[in-house]
Amino acid sequence: SFAREDGRNIAVLDPKEKSWGPDYLRFGLSMTAQTGESTSFNAVAGYTRTWMNGYGARWQNILQIGEKNALHSEFLQPVALDSPLFVAPRLLATYQQSPVYLGDAQVARVSRAQAVIALEAGTELGRSGDVRVGLQSGREKYLVDIGPIVSPADWSKTRALTARLDFDTMDKAHFPTRGYRAVVDVYRSSRPLGAESDYLRSVLDLSAAQTWNQNTYQMQWISGKMDHTEQSSALLFDLIPVGGFQRLSGYPVGRFRADQVEFLRLGYQRNIAPVLGLTLGGIVTQSYFGASLEAARIWQSYDTLTSNGLYKSAAMFIGADTLLGPTALSVGLGDNGQRAVWLSIGVPWTIK
């Protein structure tokens, strides 16, 4: 509309907010290959609807197919407009395999099928993260794909209290150059709530990165502990895992699973020109060279041939940011001649 003010014609604009927000689609592929081990593939698709009501509700759905099959749906409802407080009911269904080691030999593969419903409440921490507590209920079943491991044959009940803090100021999730991230994850499985097992799992994961003159220095410290009184293959997936690229790079993924782990990684990274000058028409946007020193102290491993103690590893890698996601080719060296060559493309989705 138009109005006249002080002898001038003025256009009056009356903007109106849309009743719905933007929707987001995400698609991705990931692959991880290690010499002497199986290659894992994952395909992921995500759909997020925002501003589903006047309070700014958000509905997120993620589907992943591959080494880990997963379906996750969460409806996050702020308690008021512009309030950081929220409630979030969610559903999670997964089917995942894990190797089982005795010493350095893989002797079995175990799968877990899991279906969970949860109700959580929390507060957003600006644009950098959130903290939430919740109650979970579900069922899970273990299957032995290969090997002599004995596992429960029927579906078992899961009931747990949960708490999680995730605060992240990193500029990038992979190959970060500045910022820090703090994650605290607590899971209390409780028989009084109806669970089949009683245990407490807590993990603290701190990481930081800082850059001076294109030289980036990184640090990561993980402290994990699981308190339980019973020994069962049903707890395998809840033990603290170590192994894989930049998690003791000289060892395969899942090589260690223990009641208690203290892990430290010191890393160096530098921006470099694209390898062989290849940008592949813009597919490669930035390249890196890096190295890391890694150590983990392990107590009470599920693997009876792995003793308590300190395990060390080192890695060198060439990486790149690409249209397919972060890509890296790396060489890892561990204790007693352990070594691994890694090729990873893209990022598999993970959810807690």
CSV table of C-alpha atoms in Angstrom, one decimal:
chain,number,residue,atom,x,y,z
A,1,SER,CA,0.0,0.0,0.0
A,2,PHE,CA,1.0,3.7,-0.3
A,3,ALA,CA,0.8,6.5,2.2
A,4,ARG,CA,1.6,10.2,2.0
A,5,GLU,CA,3.9,11.7,4.7
A,6,ASP,CA,5.5,15.2,4.7
A,7,GLY,CA,4.4,15.7,1.1
A,8,ARG,CA,6.1,12.5,-0.1
A,9,ASN,CA,4.6,9.3,-1.4
A,10,ILE,CA,5.8,6.4,0.8
A,11,ALA,CA,5.4,2.7,0.0
A,12,VAL,CA,4.2,0.8,3.1
A,13,LEU,CA,5.3,-2.8,3.3
A,14,ASP,CA,3.6,-5.2,5.7
A,15,PRO,CA,5.6,-8.4,5.7
A,16,LYS,CA,3.9,-11.5,6.9
A,17,GLU,CA,5.7,-14.6,8.1
A,18,LYS,CA,4.9,-17.8,6.2
A,19,SER,CA,2.9,-20.4,8.2
A,20,TRP,CA,5.5,-23.0,7.3
A,21,GLY,CA,9.3,-23.0,7.4
A,22,PRO,CA,11.9,-24.3,4.9
A,23,ASP,CA,12.3,-28.1,4.4
A,24,TYR,CA,15.7,-29.7,4.1
A,25,LEU,CA,16.7,-32.8,2.2
A,26,ARG,CA,20.1,-34.5,2.7
A,27,PHE,CA,21.6,-37.4,0.8
A,28,GLY,CA,25.1,-39.0,1.4
A,29,LEU,CA,27.3,-42.0,0.8
A,30,SER,CA,30.2,-43.2,2.8
A,31,MET,CA,32.8,-45.9,2.5
A,32,THR,CA,35.6,-47.0,4.8
A,33,ALA,CA,38.2,-49.6,3.7
A,34,GLN,CA,41.1,-51.0,5.7
A,35,THR,CA,43.7,-53.5,4.5
A,36,GLY,CA,42.9,-57.0,5.7
A,37,GLU,CA,39.4,-56.1,6.9
A,38,SER,CA,36.0,-55.9,5.4
A,39,THR,CA,34.9,-52.7,3.6
A,40,SER,CA,31.9,-50.8,4.9
A,41,PHE,CA,29.4,-48.9,2.9
A,42,ASN,CA,26.5,-46.6,4.1
A,43,ALA,CA,23.9,-44.6,2.2
A,44,VAL,CA,22.0,-42.0,4.2
A,45,ALA,CA,18.9,-39.8,3.4
A,46,GLY,CA,17.5,-37.2,5.7
A,47,TYR,CA,14.4,-35.0,5.7
A,48,THR,CA,13.8,-32.1,8.1
A,49,ARG,CA,10.7,-29.9,8.4
A,50,THR,CA,11.0,-26.6,10.3
A,51,TRP,CA,8.5,-24.2,11.8
A,52,MET,CA,5.7,-26.8,11.8
A,53,ASN,CA,3.7,-24.6,14.3
A,54,GLY,CA,3.8,-21.2,15.8
A,55,TYR,CA,6.3,-22.2,18.4
A,56,GLY,CA,8.9,-23.4,15.8
A,57,ALA,CA,8.6,-27.2,16.1
A,58,ARG,CA,11.0,-29.2,14.0
A,59,TRP,CA,10.6,-32.8,12.7
A,60,GLN,CA,13.7,-34.6,11.7
A,61,ASN,CA,13.8,-38.0,9.9
A,62,ILE,CA,17.0,-39.9,8.9
A,63,LEU,CA,17.3,-43.3,7.1
A,64,GLN,CA,20.6,-45.1,6.7
A,65,ILE,CA,21.2,-48.4,4.9
A,66,GLY,CA,24.5,-50.3,4.9
A,67,GLU,CA,26.8,-51.6,7.6
A,68,LYS,CA,24.6,-49.9,10.1
A,69,ASN,CA,20.9,-49.8,9.2
A,70,ALA,CA,19.0,-47.2,11.1
A,71,LEU,CA,15.8,-45.2,11.1
A,72,HIS,CA,15.5,-42.2,13.4
A,73,SER,CA,12.5,-39.8,13.8
A,74,GLU,CA,12.5,-36.9,16.3
A,75,PHE,CA,9.8,-34.2,16.9
A,76,LEU,CA,11.4,-31.3,18.7
A,77,GLN,CA,8.9,-28.9,20.3
A,78,PRO,CA,10.0,-25.6,22.0
A,79,VAL,CA,7.8,-24.9,25.0
A,80,ALA,CA,7.3,-21.3,23.8
A,81,LEU,CA,8.2,-19.0,21.0
A,82,ASP,CA,11.9,-18.0,21.2
A,83,SER,CA,12.3,-20.2,24.3
A,84,PRO,CA,15.5,-22.5,24.4
A,85,LEU,CA,13.5,-25.1,26.4
A,86,PHE,CA,12.1,-28.0,24.5
A,87,VAL,CA,10.6,-31.5,24.7
A,88,ALA,CA,11.5,-34.1,22.1
A,89,PRO,CA,9.8,-37.5,21.6
A,90,ARG,CA,11.7,-39.7,19.2
A,91,LEU,CA,11.8,-43.2,17.7
A,92,LEU,CA,15.0,-45.1,16.8
A,93,ALA,CA,15.4,-48.5,15.1
A,94,THR,CA,18.8,-50.0,14.3
A,95,TYR,CA,20.4,-53.1,13.0
A,96,GLN,CA,24.2,-53.1,13.4
A,97,GLN,CA,27.1,-55.6,13.2
A,98,SER,CA,30.2,-55.6,15.3
A,99,PRO,CA,33.4,-57.7,15.1
A,100,VAL,CA,34.6,-59.7,18.1
A,101,TYR,CA,38.3,-60.1,18.7
A,102,LEU,CA,40.5,-62.5,20.7
A,103,GLY,CA,43.9,-60.9,20.7
A,104,ASP,CA,44.4,-59.6,17.2
A,105,ALA,CA,42.3,-62.3,15.6
A,106,GLN,CA,38.7,-61.7,14.7
A,107,VAL,CA,36.8,-64.7,15.8
A,108,ALA,CA,33.1,-63.7,15.4
A,109,ARG,CA,30.6,-61.1,14.2
A,110,VAL,CA,27.6,-60.2,16.3
A,111,SER,CA,24.6,-58.2,15.3
A,112,ARG,CA,22.1,-56.2,17.4
A,113,ALA,CA,18.6,-55.3,16.4
A,114,GLN,CA,17.1,-52.6,18.5
A,115,ALA,CA,13.9,-50.6,18.6
A,116,VAL,CA,13.6,-47.6,21.1
A,117,ILE,CA,11.1,-44.9,21.9
A,118,ALA,CA,12.2,-42.0,24.0
A,119,LEU,CA,11.0,-38.8,25.6
A,120,GLU,CA,13.6,-36.1,26.2
A,121,ALA,CA,13.5,-32.6,27.6
A,122,GLY,CA,16.3,-30.0,27.5
A,123,THR,CA,17.5,-26.6,26.5
A,124,GLU,CA,19.4,-25.3,23.5
A,125,LEU,CA,22.7,-23.7,24.1
A,126,GLY,CA,22.5,-20.9,21.6
A,127,ARG,CA,23.4,-22.1,18.1
A,128,SER,CA,26.2,-24.4,19.4
A,129,GLY,CA,24.4,-27.3,21.0
A,130,ASP,CA,22.0,-28.5,23.6
A,131,VAL,CA,21.7,-30.4,26.9
A,132,ARG,CA,18.9,-32.9,27.4
A,133,VAL,CA,17.7,-35.6,29.8
A,134,GLY,CA,15.3,-38.4,29.0
A,135,LEU,CA,13.6,-41.8,29.5
A,136,GLN,CA,14.0,-44.6,27.0
A,137,SER,CA,12.0,-47.8,26.5
A,138,GLY,CA,12.6,-50.5,23.9
A,139,ARG,CA,13.6,-54.0,22.9
A,140,GLU,CA,16.7,-55.5,21.5
A,141,LYS,CA,17.9,-58.8,20.2
A,142,TYR,CA,21.4,-60.2,19.5
A,143,LEU,CA,22.3,-62.5,16.6
A,144,VAL,CA,25.6,-64.3,16.0
A,145,ASP,CA,26.4,-64.0,12.4
A,146,ILE,CA,29.8,-65.9,12.5
A,147,GLY,CA,31.6,-67.6,15.4
A,148,PRO,CA,31.2,-69.4,18.7
A,149,ILE,CA,29.8,-66.5,20.8
A,150,VAL,CA,26.7,-67.4,22.9
A,151,SER,CA,24.1,-64.6,22.9
A,152,PRO,CA,20.5,-64.3,24.2
A,153,ALA,CA,18.1,-65.8,21.7
A,154,ASP,CA,15.0,-63.8,22.5
A,155,TRP,CA,14.1,-60.1,22.5
A,156,SER,CA,14.9,-58.4,25.8
A,157,LYS,CA,13.6,-55.3,27.4
A,158,THR,CA,15.6,-52.1,27.6
A,159,ARG,CA,14.7,-49.2,30.0
A,160,ALA,CA,17.1,-46.4,30.8
A,161,LEU,CA,17.5,-42.9,32.0
A,162,THR,CA,19.7,-40.8,29.7
A,163,ALA,CA,21.5,-37.4,29.8
A,164,ARG,CA,23.5,-35.8,27.1
A,165,LEU,CA,25.4,-32.5,26.6
A,166,ASP,CA,26.7,-31.6,23.2
A,167,PHE,CA,28.4,-28.2,22.7
A,168,ASP,CA,30.3,-27.6,19.5
A,169,THR,CA,32.0,-24.5,18.1
A,170,MET,CA,34.2,-26.3,15.6
A,171,ASP,CA,34.2,-24.7,12.2
A,172,LYS,CA,34.0,-28.1,10.5
A,173,ALA,CA,33.1,-31.6,11.8
A,174,HIS,CA,36.1,-33.1,9.9
A,175,PHE,CA,39.5,-31.5,9.3
A,176,PRO,CA,38.5,-28.7,11.7
A,177,THR,CA,40.8,-25.6,11.9
A,178,ARG,CA,39.5,-23.8,15.0
A,179,GLY,CA,37.0,-24.3,17.8
A,180,TYR,CA,36.2,-26.9,20.4
A,181,ARG,CA,33.6,-29.5,21.2
A,182,ALA,CA,32.5,-31.1,24.5
A,183,VAL,CA,30.2,-34.1,24.6
A,184,VAL,CA,29.0,-35.8,27.8
A,185,ASP,CA,26.9,-38.9,27.4
A,186,VAL,CA,25.3,-40.9,30.3
A,187,TYR,CA,23.1,-44.0,30.0
A,188,ARG,CA,21.7,-45.7,33.1
A,189,SER,CA,20.0,-49.0,32.4
A,190,SER,CA,17.8,-49.9,35.3
A,191,ARG,CA,16.1,-53.1,36.4
A,192,PRO,CA,13.7,-51.1,38.7
A,193,LEU,CA,12.5,-49.5,35.4
A,194,GLY,CA,12.0,-52.9,33.8
A,195,ALA,CA,15.4,-53.4,32.0
A,196,GLU,CA,17.0,-56.8,31.8
A,197,SER,CA,20.4,-55.5,32.9
A,198,ASP,CA,21.7,-53.0,35.4
A,199,TYR,CA,24.6,-50.8,34.3
A,200,LEU,CA,25.9,-47.2,34.0
A,201,ARG,CA,27.8,-46.0,30.9
A,202,SER,CA,29.3,-42.6,30.9
A,203,VAL,CA,31.6,-41.0,28.3
A,204,LEU,CA,33.3,-37.6,28.2
A,205,ASP,CA,34.7,-36.5,24.8
A,206,LEU,CA,36.6,-33.2,24.6
A,207,SER,CA,38.3,-31.9,21.4
A,208,ALA,CA,39.9,-28.7,20.3
A,209,ALA,CA,41.6,-27.2,17.2
A,210,GLN,CA,43.6,-24.0,16.7
A,211,THR,CA,45.4,-22.7,13.6
A,212,TRP,CA,48.5,-20.5,13.2
A,213,ASN,CA,49.8,-19.6,9.8
A,214,GLN,CA,48.0,-22.5,8.1
A,215,ASN,CA,49.3,-25.0,10.7
A,216,THR,CA,46.5,-26.5,12.7
A,217,TYR,CA,47.0,-28.3,16.0
A,218,GLN,CA,44.4,-30.6,17.4
A,219,MET,CA,43.7,-32.4,20.7
A,220,GLN,CA,41.1,-35.0,21.6
A,221,TRP,CA,40.6,-36.7,25.0
A,222,ILE,CA,38.0,-39.4,25.6
A,223,SER,CA,37.3,-40.8,29.0
A,224,GLY,CA,34.7,-43.6,29.1
A,225,LYS,CA,33.6,-46.0,31.8
A,226,MET,CA,30.9,-48.7,32.1
A,227,ASP,CA,30.0,-50.0,35.6
A,228,HIS,CA,28.3,-53.4,35.6
A,229,THR,CA,28.3,-56.6,37.6
A,230,GLU,CA,27.3,-59.2,35.0
A,231,GLN,CA,29.3,-60.5,32.1
A,232,SER,CA,27.3,-61.1,29.0
A,233,SER,CA,27.6,-60.8,25.2
A,234,ALA,CA,24.5,-58.7,25.4
A,235,LEU,CA,26.6,-55.8,26.8
A,236,LEU,CA,29.1,-55.9,23.9
A,237,PHE,CA,27.7,-52.9,22.0
A,238,ASP,CA,27.6,-50.8,25.2
A,239,LEU,CA,31.3,-51.3,26.1
A,240,ILE,CA,33.7,-48.4,25.3
A,241,PRO,CA,35.1,-49.0,21.8
A,242,VAL,CA,38.6,-48.1,20.5
A,243,GLY,CA,40.1,-48.7,17.2
A,244,GLY,CA,40.0,-47.2,13.7
A,245,PHE,CA,41.3,-44.1,12.0
A,246,GLN,CA,42.4,-41.5,14.6
A,247,ARG,CA,41.0,-43.8,17.4
A,248,LEU,CA,44.2,-46.0,17.5
A,249,SER,CA,44.8,-45.8,13.7
A,250,GLY,CA,47.0,-48.9,13.6
A,251,TYR,CA,44.2,-51.2,14.7
A,252,PRO,CA,40.8,-52.1,13.1
A,253,VAL,CA,37.5,-50.6,14.0
A,254,GLY,CA,36.2,-52.3,17.2
A,255,ARG,CA,39.5,-54.0,18.0
A,256,PHE,CA,39.1,-53.0,21.7
A,257,ARG,CA,35.9,-52.9,23.7
A,258,ALA,CA,36.5,-52.4,27.4
A,259,ASP,CA,34.9,-51.4,30.7
A,260,GLN,CA,37.1,-48.3,31.0
A,261,VAL,CA,39.1,-46.4,28.4
A,262,GLU,CA,41.2,-43.2,28.6
A,263,PHE,CA,42.2,-42.0,25.1
A,264,LEU,CA,44.3,-39.1,24.0
A,265,ARG,CA,45.1,-37.9,20.4
A,266,LEU,CA,47.5,-35.1,19.5
A,267,GLY,CA,47.2,-34.0,15.8
A,268,TYR,CA,48.8,-31.8,13.3
A,269,GLN,CA,47.2,-30.6,10.0
A,270,ARG,CA,48.2,-28.2,7.2
A,271,ASN,CA,46.4,-26.9,4.2
A,272,ILE,CA,48.2,-28.0,1.0
A,273,ALA,CA,47.7,-27.6,-2.7
A,274,PRO,CA,45.4,-30.3,-4.3
A,275,VAL,CA,47.3,-33.6,-4.7
A,276,LEU,CA,48.9,-33.7,-8.2
A,277,GLY,CA,47.2,-30.3,-8.8
A,278,LEU,CA,43.8,-32.0,-9.2
A,279,THR,CA,40.7,-30.2,-8.3
A,280,LEU,CA,38.6,-32.4,-10.6
A,281,GLY,CA,36.4,-29.5,-11.8
A,282,GLY,CA,35.6,-28.2,-8.3
A,283,ILE,CA,34.9,-31.6,-6.7
A,284,VAL,CA,38.0,-31.2,-4.4
A,285,THR,CA,37.7,-27.8,-2.6
A,286,GLN,CA,40.5,-28.1,-0.1
A,287,SER,CA,43.4,-30.5,0.6
A,288,TYR,CA,45.3,-31.3,3.8
A,289,PHE,CA,48.3,-33.2,5.1
A,290,GLY,CA,48.2,-34.4,8.7
A,291,ALA,CA,49.7,-36.6,11.3
A,292,SER,CA,48.6,-37.8,14.8
A,293,LEU,CA,50.0,-39.5,17.9
A,294,GLU,CA,47.4,-41.6,19.8
A,295,ALA,CA,47.3,-43.6,23.0
A,296,ALA,CA,44.7,-45.4,25.0
A,297,ARG,CA,44.8,-47.0,28.4
A,298,ILE,CA,42.4,-49.9,28.7
A,299,TRP,CA,41.0,-51.7,31.7
A,300,GLN,CA,38.9,-55.0,31.7
A,301,SER,CA,38.6,-55.6,28.0
A,302,TYR,CA,35.8,-57.9,26.8
A,303,ASP,CA,38.6,-59.8,24.9
A,304,THR,CA,40.3,-62.0,27.5
A,305,LEU,CA,43.5,-62.1,25.5
A,306,THR,CA,43.9,-58.4,25.6
A,307,SER,CA,45.6,-57.3,28.8
A,308,ASN,CA,45.1,-54.1,30.7
A,309,GLY,CA,47.6,-51.4,29.8
A,310,LEU,CA,48.7,-48.7,27.4
A,311,TYR,CA,48.3,-49.1,23.7
A,312,LYS,CA,49.9,-46.6,21.3
A,313,SER,CA,49.5,-45.7,17.6
A,314,ALA,CA,50.5,-43.1,15.1
A,315,ALA,CA,49.1,-42.0,11.7
A,316,MET,CA,49.8,-39.9,8.7
A,317,PHE,CA,47.1,-38.9,6.2
A,318,ILE,CA,46.3,-36.9,3.1
A,319,GLY,CA,42.7,-35.6,3.2
A,320,ALA,CA,40.4,-33.4,1.2
A,321,ASP,CA,37.0,-31.6,1.4
A,322,THR,CA,35.0,-32.8,-1.6
A,323,LEU,CA,31.5,-32.7,-2.9
A,324,LEU,CA,31.2,-36.4,-1.7
A,325,GLY,CA,32.2,-35.3,1.8
A,326,PRO,CA,35.6,-35.5,3.7
A,327,THR,CA,38.0,-38.0,2.1
A,328,ALA,CA,41.2,-39.4,3.6
A,329,LEU,CA,43.9,-41.8,2.7
A,330,SER,CA,46.0,-42.7,5.8
A,331,VAL,CA,48.6,-45.1,7.2
A,332,GLY,CA,48.4,-46.2,10.8
A,333,LEU,CA,51.1,-47.9,12.9
A,334,GLY,CA,50.5,-49.6,16.3
A,335,ASP,CA,52.3,-51.6,18.9
A,336,ASN,CA,54.2,-54.8,17.9
A,337,GLY,CA,54.2,-54.1,14.2
A,338,GLN,CA,50.4,-53.5,13.9
A,339,ARG,CA,49.7,-51.4,10.8
A,340,ALA,CA,46.7,-50.4,8.7
A,341,VAL,CA,46.0,-48.5,5.5
A,342,TRP,CA,42.7,-46.6,5.5
A,343,LEU,CA,40.6,-45.1,2.8
A,344,SER,CA,37.5,-43.2,3.9
A,345,ILE,CA,35.0,-41.3,1.7
A,346,GLY,CA,32.1,-39.4,3.2
A,347,VAL,CA,30.6,-39.6,6.7
A,348,PRO,CA,28.2,-42.3,7.9
A,349,TRP,CA,25.4,-41.0,10.1
A,350,THR,CA,25.5,-41.8,13.8
A,351,ILE,CA,22.9,-41.1,16.4
A,352,LYS,CA,22.7,-41.6,20.2
